Short mmCIF file of C-alpha atoms in Angstrom, two decimals:
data_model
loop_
_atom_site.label_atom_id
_atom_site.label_comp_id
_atom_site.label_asym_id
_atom_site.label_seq_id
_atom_site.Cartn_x
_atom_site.Cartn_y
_atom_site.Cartn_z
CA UNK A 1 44.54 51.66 -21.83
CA UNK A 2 42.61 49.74 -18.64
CA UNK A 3 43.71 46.47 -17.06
CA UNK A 4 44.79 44.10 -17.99
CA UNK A 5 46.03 46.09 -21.82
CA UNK A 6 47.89 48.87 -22.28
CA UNK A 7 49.08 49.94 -25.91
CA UNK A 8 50.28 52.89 -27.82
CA UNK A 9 50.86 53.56 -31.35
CA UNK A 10 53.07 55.95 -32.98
CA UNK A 11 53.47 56.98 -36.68
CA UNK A 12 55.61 60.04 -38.10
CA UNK A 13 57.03 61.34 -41.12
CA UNK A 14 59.73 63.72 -42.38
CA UNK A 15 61.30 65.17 -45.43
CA UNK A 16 65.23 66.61 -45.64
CA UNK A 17 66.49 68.24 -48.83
CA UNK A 18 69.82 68.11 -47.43
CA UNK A 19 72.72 70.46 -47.56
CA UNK A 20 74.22 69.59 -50.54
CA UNK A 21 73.67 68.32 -54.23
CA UNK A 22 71.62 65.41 -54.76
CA UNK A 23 70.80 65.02 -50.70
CA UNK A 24 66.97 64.92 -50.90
CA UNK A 25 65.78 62.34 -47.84
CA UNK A 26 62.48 61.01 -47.03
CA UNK A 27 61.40 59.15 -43.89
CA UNK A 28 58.25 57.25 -43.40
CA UNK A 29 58.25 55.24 -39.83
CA UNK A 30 55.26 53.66 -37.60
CA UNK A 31 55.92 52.10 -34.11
CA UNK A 32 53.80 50.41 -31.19
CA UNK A 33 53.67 48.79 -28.14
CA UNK A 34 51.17 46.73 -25.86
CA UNK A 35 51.53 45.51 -22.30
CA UNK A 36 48.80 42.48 -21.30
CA UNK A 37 48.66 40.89 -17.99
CA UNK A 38 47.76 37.77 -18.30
CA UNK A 39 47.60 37.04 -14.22
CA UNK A 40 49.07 38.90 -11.18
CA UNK A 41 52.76 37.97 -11.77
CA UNK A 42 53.07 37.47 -15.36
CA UNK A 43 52.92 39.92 -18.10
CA UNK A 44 53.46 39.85 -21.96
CA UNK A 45 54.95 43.01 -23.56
CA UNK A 46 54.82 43.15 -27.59
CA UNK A 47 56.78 45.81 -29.35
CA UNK A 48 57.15 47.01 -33.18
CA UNK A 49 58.48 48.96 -36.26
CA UNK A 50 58.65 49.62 -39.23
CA UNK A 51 60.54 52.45 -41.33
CA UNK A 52 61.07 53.03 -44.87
CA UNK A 53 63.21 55.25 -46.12
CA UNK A 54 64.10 56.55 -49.66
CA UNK A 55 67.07 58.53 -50.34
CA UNK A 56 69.68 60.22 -53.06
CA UNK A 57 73.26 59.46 -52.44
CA UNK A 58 76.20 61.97 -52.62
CA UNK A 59 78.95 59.84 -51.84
CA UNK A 60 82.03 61.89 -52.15
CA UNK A 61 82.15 65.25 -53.54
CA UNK A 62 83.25 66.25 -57.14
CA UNK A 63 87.10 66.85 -58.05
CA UNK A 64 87.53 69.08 -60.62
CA UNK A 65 86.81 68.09 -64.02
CA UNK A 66 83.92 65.67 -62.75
CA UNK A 67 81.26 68.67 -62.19
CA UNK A 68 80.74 72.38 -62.64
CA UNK A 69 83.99 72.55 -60.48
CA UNK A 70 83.80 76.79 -61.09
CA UNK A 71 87.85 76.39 -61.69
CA UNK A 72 88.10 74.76 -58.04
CA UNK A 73 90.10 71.60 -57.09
CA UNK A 74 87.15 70.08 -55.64
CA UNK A 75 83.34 71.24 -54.92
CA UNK A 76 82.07 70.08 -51.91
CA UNK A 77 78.68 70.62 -52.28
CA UNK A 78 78.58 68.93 -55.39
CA UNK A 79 78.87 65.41 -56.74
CA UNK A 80 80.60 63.96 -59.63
CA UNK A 81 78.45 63.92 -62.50
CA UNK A 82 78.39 59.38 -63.18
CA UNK A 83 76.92 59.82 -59.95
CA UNK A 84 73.68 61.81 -60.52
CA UNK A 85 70.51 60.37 -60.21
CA UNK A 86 71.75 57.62 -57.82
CA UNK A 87 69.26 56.61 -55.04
CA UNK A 88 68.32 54.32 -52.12
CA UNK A 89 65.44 52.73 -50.47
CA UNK A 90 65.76 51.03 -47.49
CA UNK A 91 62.91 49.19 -45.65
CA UNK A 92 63.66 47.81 -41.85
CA UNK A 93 61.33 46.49 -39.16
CA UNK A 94 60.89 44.07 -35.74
CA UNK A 95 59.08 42.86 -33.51
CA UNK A 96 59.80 41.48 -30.16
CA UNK A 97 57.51 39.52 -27.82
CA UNK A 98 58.66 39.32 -24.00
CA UNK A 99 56.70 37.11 -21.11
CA UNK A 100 57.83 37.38 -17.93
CA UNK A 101 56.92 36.25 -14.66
CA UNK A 102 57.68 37.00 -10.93
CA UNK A 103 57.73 33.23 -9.73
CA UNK A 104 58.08 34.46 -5.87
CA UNK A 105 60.39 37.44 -4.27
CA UNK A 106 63.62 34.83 -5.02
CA UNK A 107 62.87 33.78 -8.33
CA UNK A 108 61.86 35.47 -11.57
CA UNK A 109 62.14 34.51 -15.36
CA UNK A 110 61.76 35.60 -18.65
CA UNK A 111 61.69 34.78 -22.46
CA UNK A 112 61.84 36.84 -25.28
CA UNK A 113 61.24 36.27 -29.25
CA UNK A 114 62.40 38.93 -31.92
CA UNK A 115 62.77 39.14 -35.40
CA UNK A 116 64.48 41.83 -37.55
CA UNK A 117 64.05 42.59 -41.36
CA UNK A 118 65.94 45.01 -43.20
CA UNK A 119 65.32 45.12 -47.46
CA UNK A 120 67.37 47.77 -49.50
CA UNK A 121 67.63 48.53 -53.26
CA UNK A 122 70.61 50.87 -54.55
CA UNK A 123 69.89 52.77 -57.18
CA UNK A 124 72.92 53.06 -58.82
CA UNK A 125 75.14 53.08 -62.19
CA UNK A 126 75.61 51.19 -64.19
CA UNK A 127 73.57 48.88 -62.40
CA UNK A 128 71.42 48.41 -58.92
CA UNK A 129 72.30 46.58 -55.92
CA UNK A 130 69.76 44.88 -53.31
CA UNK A 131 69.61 43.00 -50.13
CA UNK A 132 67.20 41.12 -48.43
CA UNK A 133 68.57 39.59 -44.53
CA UNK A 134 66.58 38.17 -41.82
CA UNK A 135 68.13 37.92 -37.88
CA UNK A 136 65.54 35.61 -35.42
CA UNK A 137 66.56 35.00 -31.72
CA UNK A 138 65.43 33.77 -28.79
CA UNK A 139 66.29 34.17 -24.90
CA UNK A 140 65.21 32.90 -21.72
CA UNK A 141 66.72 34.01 -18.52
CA UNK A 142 66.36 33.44 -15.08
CA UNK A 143 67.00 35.77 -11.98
CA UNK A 144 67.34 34.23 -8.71
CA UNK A 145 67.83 36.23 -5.07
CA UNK A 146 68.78 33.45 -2.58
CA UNK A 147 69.11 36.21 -0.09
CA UNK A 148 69.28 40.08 0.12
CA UNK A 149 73.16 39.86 -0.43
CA UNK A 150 73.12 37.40 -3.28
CA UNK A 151 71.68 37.66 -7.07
CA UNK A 152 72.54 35.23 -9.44
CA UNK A 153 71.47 35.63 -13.31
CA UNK A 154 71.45 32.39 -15.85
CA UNK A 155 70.72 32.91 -19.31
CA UNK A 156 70.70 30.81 -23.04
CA UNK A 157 70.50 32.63 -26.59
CA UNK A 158 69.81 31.58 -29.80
CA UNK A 159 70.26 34.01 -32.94
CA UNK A 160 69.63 32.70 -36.78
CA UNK A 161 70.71 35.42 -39.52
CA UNK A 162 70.61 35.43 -43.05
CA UNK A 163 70.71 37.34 -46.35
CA UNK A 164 70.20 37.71 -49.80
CA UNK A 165 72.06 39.77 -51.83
CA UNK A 166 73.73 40.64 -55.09
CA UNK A 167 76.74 41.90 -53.44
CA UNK A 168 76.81 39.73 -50.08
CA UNK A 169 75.44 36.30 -52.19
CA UNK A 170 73.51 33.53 -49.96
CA UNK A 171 74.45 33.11 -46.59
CA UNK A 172 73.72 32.35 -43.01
CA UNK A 173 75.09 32.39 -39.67
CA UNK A 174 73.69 31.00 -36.35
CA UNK A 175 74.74 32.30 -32.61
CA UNK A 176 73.99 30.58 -29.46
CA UNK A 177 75.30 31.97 -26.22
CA UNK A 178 75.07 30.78 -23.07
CA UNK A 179 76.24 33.38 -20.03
CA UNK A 180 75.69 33.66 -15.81
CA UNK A 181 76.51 36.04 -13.48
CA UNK A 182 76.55 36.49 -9.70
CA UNK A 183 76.24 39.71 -7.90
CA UNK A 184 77.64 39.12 -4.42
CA UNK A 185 76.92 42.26 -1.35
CA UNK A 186 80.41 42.47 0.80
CA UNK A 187 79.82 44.83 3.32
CA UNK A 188 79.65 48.17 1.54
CA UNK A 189 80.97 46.57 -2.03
CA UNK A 190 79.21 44.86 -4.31
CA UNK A 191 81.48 42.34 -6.29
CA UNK A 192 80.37 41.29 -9.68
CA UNK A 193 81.50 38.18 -11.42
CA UNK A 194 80.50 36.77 -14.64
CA UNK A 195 81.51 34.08 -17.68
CA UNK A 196 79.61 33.89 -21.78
CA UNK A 197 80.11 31.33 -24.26
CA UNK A 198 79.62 32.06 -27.66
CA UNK A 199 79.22 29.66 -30.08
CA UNK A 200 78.98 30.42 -34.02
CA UNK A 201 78.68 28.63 -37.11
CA UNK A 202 78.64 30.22 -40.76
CA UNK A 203 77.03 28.79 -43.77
CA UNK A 204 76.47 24.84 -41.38
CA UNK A 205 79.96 25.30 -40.94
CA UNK A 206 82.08 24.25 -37.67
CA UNK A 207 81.61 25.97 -34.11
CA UNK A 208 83.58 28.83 -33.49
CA UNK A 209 83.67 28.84 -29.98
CA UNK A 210 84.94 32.22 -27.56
CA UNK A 211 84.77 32.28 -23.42
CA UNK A 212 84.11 35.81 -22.02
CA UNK A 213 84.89 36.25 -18.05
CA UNK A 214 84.42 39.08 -16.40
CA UNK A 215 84.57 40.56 -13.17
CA UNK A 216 83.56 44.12 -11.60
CA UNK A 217 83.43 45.71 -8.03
CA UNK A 218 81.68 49.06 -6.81
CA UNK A 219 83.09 50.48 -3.58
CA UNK A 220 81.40 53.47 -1.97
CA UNK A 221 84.14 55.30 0.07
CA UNK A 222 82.74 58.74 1.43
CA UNK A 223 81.31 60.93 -0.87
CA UNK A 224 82.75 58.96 -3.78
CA UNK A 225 82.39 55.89 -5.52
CA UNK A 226 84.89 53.74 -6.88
CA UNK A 227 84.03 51.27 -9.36
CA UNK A 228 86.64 48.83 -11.20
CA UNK A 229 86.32 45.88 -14.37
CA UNK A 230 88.17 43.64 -15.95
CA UNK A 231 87.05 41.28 -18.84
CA UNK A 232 87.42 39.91 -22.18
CA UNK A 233 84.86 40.80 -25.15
CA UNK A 234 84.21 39.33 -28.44
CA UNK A 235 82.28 40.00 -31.41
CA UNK A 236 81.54 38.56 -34.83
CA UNK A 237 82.31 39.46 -38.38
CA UNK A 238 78.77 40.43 -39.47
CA UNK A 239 77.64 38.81 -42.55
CA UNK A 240 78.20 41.81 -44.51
CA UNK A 241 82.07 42.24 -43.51
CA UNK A 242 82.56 38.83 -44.41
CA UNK A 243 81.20 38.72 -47.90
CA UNK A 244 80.77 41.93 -49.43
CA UNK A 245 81.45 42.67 -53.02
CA UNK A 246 80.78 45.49 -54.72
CA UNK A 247 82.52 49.47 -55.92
CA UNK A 248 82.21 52.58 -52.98
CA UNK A 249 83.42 55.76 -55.11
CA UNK A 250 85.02 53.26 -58.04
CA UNK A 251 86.84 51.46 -55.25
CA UNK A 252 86.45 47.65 -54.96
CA UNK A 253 85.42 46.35 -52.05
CA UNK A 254 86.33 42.55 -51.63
CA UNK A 255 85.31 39.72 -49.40
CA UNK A 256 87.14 38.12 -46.53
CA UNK A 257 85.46 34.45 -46.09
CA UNK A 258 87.62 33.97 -43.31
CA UNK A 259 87.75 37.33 -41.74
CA UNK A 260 87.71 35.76 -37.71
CA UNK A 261 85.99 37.36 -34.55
CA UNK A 262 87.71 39.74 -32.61
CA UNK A 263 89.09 39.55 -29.52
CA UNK A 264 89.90 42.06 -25.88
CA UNK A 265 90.44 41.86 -22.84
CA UNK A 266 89.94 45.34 -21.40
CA UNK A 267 90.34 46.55 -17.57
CA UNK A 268 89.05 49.88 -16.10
CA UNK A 269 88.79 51.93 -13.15
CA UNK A 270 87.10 55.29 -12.40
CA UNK A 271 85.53 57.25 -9.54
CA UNK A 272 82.72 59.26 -9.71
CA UNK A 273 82.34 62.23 -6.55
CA UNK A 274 79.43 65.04 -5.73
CA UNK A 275 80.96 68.57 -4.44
CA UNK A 276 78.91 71.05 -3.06
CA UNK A 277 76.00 69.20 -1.88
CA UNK A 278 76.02 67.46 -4.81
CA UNK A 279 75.51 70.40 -7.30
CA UNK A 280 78.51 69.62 -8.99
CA UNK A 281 79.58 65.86 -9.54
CA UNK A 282 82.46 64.41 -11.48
CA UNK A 283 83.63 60.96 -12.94
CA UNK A 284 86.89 59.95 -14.01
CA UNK A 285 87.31 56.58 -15.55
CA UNK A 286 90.84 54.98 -16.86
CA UNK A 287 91.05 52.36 -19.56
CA UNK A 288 92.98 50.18 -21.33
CA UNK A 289 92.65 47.72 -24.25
CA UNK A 290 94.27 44.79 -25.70
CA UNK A 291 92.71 43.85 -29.01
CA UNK A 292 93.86 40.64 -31.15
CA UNK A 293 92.42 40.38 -34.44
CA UNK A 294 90.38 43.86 -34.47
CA UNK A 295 88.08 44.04 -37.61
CA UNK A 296 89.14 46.87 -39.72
CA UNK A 297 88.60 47.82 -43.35
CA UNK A 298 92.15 47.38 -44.68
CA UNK A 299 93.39 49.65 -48.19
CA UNK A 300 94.97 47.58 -50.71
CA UNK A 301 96.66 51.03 -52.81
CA UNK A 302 98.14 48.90 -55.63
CA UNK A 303 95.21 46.65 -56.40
CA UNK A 304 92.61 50.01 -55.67
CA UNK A 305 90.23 48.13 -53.05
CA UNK A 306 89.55 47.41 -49.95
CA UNK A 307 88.66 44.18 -47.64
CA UNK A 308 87.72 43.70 -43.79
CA UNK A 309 90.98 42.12 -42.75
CA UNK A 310 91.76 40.89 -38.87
CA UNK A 311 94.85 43.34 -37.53
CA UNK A 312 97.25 41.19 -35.32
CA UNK A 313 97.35 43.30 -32.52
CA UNK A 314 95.88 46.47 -31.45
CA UNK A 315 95.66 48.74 -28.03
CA UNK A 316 93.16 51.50 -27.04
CA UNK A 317 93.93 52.90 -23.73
CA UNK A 318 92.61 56.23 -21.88
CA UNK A 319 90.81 58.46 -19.67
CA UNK A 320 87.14 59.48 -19.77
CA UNK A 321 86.13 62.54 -17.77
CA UNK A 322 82.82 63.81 -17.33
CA UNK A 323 81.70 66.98 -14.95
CA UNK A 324 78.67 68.24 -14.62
CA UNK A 325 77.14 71.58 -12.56
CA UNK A 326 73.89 72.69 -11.64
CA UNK A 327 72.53 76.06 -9.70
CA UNK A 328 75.84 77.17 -8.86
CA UNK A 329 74.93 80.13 -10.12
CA UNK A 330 71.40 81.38 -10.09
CA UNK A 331 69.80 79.48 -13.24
CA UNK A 332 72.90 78.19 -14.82
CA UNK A 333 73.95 74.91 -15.28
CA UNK A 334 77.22 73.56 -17.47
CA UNK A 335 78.47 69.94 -18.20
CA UNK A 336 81.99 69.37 -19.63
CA UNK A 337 83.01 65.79 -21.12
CA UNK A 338 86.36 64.80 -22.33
CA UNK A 339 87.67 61.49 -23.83
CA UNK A 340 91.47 60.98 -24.36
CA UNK A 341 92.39 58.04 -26.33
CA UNK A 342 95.42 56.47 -27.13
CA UNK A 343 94.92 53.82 -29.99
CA UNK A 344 97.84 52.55 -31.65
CA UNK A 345 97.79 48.80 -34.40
CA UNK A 346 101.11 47.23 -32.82
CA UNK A 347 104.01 46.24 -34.52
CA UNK A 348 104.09 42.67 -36.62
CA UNK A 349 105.69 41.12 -39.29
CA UNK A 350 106.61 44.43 -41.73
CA UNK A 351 104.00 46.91 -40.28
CA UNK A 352 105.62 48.94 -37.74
CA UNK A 353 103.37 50.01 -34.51
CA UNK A 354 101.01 52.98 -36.26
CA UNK A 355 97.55 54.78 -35.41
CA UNK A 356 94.23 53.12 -35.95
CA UNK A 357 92.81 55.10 -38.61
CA UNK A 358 89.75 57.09 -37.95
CA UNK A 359 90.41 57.53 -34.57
CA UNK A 360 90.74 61.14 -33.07
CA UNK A 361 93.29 61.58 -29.77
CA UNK A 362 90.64 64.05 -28.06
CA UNK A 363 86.96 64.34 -27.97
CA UNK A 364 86.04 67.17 -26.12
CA UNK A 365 82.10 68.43 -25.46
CA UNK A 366 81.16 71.83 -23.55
CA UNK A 367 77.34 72.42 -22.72
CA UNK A 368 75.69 75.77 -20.50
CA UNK A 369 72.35 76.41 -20.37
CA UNK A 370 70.78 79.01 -18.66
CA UNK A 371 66.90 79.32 -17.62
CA UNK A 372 64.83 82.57 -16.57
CA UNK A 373 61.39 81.66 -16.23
CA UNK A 374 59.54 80.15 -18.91
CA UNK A 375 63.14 80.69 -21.27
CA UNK A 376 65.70 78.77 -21.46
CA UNK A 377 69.26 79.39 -24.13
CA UNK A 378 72.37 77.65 -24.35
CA UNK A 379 75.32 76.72 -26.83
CA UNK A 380 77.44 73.69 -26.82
CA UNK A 381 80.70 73.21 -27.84
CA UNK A 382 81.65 69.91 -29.46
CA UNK A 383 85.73 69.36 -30.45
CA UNK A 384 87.41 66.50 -32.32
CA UNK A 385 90.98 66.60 -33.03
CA UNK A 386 92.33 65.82 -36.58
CA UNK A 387 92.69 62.17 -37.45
CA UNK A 388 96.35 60.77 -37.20
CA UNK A 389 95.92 58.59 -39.62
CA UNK A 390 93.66 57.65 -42.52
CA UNK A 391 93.10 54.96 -44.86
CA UNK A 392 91.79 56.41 -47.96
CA UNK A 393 93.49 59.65 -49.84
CA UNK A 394 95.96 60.39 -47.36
CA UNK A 395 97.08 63.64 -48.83
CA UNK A 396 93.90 65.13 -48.45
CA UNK A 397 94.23 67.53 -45.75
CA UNK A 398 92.72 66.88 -42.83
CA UNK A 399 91.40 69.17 -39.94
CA UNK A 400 89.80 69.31 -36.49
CA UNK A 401 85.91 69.30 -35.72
CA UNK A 402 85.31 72.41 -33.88
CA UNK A 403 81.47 72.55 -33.98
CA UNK A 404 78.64 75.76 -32.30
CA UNK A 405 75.42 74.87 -31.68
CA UNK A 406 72.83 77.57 -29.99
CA UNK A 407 69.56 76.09 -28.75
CA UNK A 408 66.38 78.57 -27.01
CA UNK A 409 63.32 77.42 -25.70
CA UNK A 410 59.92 78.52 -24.42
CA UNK A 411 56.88 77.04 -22.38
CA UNK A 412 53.56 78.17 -21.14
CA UNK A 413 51.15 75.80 -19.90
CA UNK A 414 50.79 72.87 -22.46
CA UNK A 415 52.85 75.16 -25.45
CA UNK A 416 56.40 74.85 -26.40
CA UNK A 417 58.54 76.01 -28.79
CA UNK A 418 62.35 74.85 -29.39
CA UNK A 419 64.61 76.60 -31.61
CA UNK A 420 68.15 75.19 -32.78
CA UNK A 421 71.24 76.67 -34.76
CA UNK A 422 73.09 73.54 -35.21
CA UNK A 423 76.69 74.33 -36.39
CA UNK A 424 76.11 78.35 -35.87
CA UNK A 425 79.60 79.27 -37.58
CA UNK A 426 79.34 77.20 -40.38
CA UNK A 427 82.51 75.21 -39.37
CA UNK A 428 83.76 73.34 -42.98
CA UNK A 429 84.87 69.58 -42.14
CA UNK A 430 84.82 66.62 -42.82
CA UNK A 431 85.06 62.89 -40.66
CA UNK A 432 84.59 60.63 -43.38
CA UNK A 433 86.79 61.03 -46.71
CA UNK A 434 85.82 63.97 -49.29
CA UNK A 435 82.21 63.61 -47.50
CA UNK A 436 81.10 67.13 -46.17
CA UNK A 437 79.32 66.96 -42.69
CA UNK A 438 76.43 68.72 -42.10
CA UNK A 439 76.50 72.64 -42.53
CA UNK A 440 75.12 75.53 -40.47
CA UNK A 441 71.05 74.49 -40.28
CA UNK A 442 68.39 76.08 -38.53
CA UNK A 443 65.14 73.61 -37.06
CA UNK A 444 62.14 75.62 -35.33
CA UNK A 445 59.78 72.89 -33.49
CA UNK A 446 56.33 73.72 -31.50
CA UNK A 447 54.59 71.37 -29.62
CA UNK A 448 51.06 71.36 -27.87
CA UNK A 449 50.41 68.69 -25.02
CA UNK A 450 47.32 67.24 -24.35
#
């Protein structure tokens, strides 16, 4: 568009008839966007969404005697046959509204209005399950620069939720936040320090009240830069955790009214460094974690269901390391990331100090390209050790991720065309239980820009 509008619009569409029984997926979604000026130093940007989406569900595969098992102890490519004919459709959209002005080179404000809608029906036996839920907020926030050493940021949020449902019931929550932060220049550092308030109230009930500090600080030393945190986080039980009830694979699934909001305070320092002129960089960070009253789906074994519970105590600690190289060698470049973590539910009452379930010990991802003229090819390598512990069918076996995925490309002028092998060796897995991830699949796309 011309001054003082700009807009786009988007709309798409795509079909999936998925990789195993009863997997057929169809996705409907149109976006836009407009940018109006309504004088030289304020502006009002308008964004929205919508996407629908209708779906079969698999759930967990078929154990023999449940399907055509073929005289196998489970088929996972197939689902047990109560299950057939179950489906989804799921409707979500927003749309946000932001003015904001450049008072003068110190000062500058904004405020922003959003609402989110998300509708779903479940399609299941013996009977359906829906949900209708609503989340409006509002923000304003100020920026101020007294000076070129000094930014301070003030802010106040408002959110109102609530939902609908057959298996959540009638509820709603409101969140109001209030948070500042000042950014401080000494010498080379920059020292960050910060505080949030979070209020919440459930159903008109009483505030729920949690303080967040924070501090940071960025130090460039040479080459490098080092860069350290330390702060508390904090996040609410959605609506859903708290009042859920309804079956997941003929498991009952219970609600927790007074499931709380958890709690960290986590610290962390890392470094980042170029070698080489810069053509190869790396960044190492250290962390550690100490939750209270983690949200986590807990399995009840003798009453067959499970319920968001608050664990006691819990601590993630760990290193992230990230390196990345370009024209090293003629054409080539390669990135490498690698996340140890250490996360361990502490000891308390009769639970002795155990794994989080669902967590893997080492995430490791490997990525080369190489490009000769207008083509490009490359594989990546992505690695996730075996779980150490699970909640749900603990005997199953359980194995390591070791995924292959090829990619080529080509361009000429204004053409393209992209070709991807994504999970070339057919690797067999699974991250979530008796639920098949996505087998070897092969996606051509061609594009034409104009």
């Amino acid at each position: 568009g011309r001054d003082p509008f700009h807009g786009a619009m988007s709309a798409g569409t795509r079909h999936s008839d998925g990789y195993r029984q009863q997997d057929q997926r169809d996705h409907w979604q149109i976006a836009g966007k407009g940018q109006y000026r309504l004088d030289p130093v304020t502006r009002l940007d308008v964004s929205g969404a919508w996407a629908s989406d209708q779906y079969e569900v698999p759930l967990s595969w078929c154990l023999r005697g449940h399907c055509d098992d073929r005289g196998q102890a489970y088929q996972p490519f197939m689902v047990d046959t109560a299950g057939l004919g179950d489906h989804t459709r799921s409707d979500k959209g927003y749309v946000t509204a932001i003015v904001s002005r450049e008072a003068s080179s110190t000062l500058s404000w904004l405020g922003r209005g959003s609402w989110f809608r998300t509708d779903f029906t479940d399609y299941l036996r013996p009977k359906g399950e829906f949900a209708v839920a609503d989340r409006v907020g509002g923000e304003i926030r100020a920026v101020a620069r007294p000076d070129r050493k000094r930014t301070v940021t003030v802010g106040a949020e408002v959110t109102f939720s609530d939902v609908t449902s057959d298996i959540f019931g009638a509820h709603t929550e409101a969140d109001y936040a209030a948070y500042g932060e000042g950014e401080h220049h000494l010498g080379a550092a920059r020292l960050t320090t910060g505080a949030r308030i979070d209020f919440l109230a459930v159903d008109g009930g009483g505030l729920t009240a949690v303080v967040s500090p924070r501090v940071g600080a960025v130090l460039p030393a040479g080459r490098g830069v080092w860069r350290a945190s330390l702060g508390r986080g904090f996040r609410a039980p959605s609506l859903a955790e708290r009042f859920v009830s309804t079956y997941v694979s003929g498991i009952r699934v219970v609600p927790n009214p007074t499931l709380g909001p958890e709690e960290a305070w986590t610290v962390e320092v890392g470094h980042a460094r170029g070698f080489a002129d810069d053509r190869a960089r790396v960044d190492a960070a250290v962390f550690w974690t100490e939750a209270r009253h983690l949200i986590e789906p807990s399995i009840n074994t003798a009453l067959v269901q499970i319920q968001f519970q608050n664990l006691a105590r819990a601590r993630l600690a760990g290193l992230d390391l990230s390196l990345s190289a370009t024209s090293l060698m003629p054409r080539l470049s390669a990135t490498l990331a690698y996340t140890f973590l250490y996360a361990r539910e502490l000891a308390h009452d009769t639970t002795p100090t155990r794994p989080l379930a669902f967590r893997p010990r080492h995430l490791l991802t490997l990525d080369a390209d190489y490009a000769l003229g207008a083509v490009s090819v490359g594989a990546a390598l992505r690695y996730s050790s075996r779980f150490e512990r699970v909640e749900l069918y603990e005997t199953d076996p359980r194995v390591a991720a070791k995924v292959v995925d090829l990619h080529a490309g080509w361009t000429r002028g204004p053409l393209a065309a992209h070709l991807l092998v994504s999970n070339a060796l057919n690797y067999i897995y699974n991250l979530v239980p008796r639920t098949l991830e996505p087998v070897r699949k092969l996606t051509v796309a061609v594009t034409w820009t104009y």
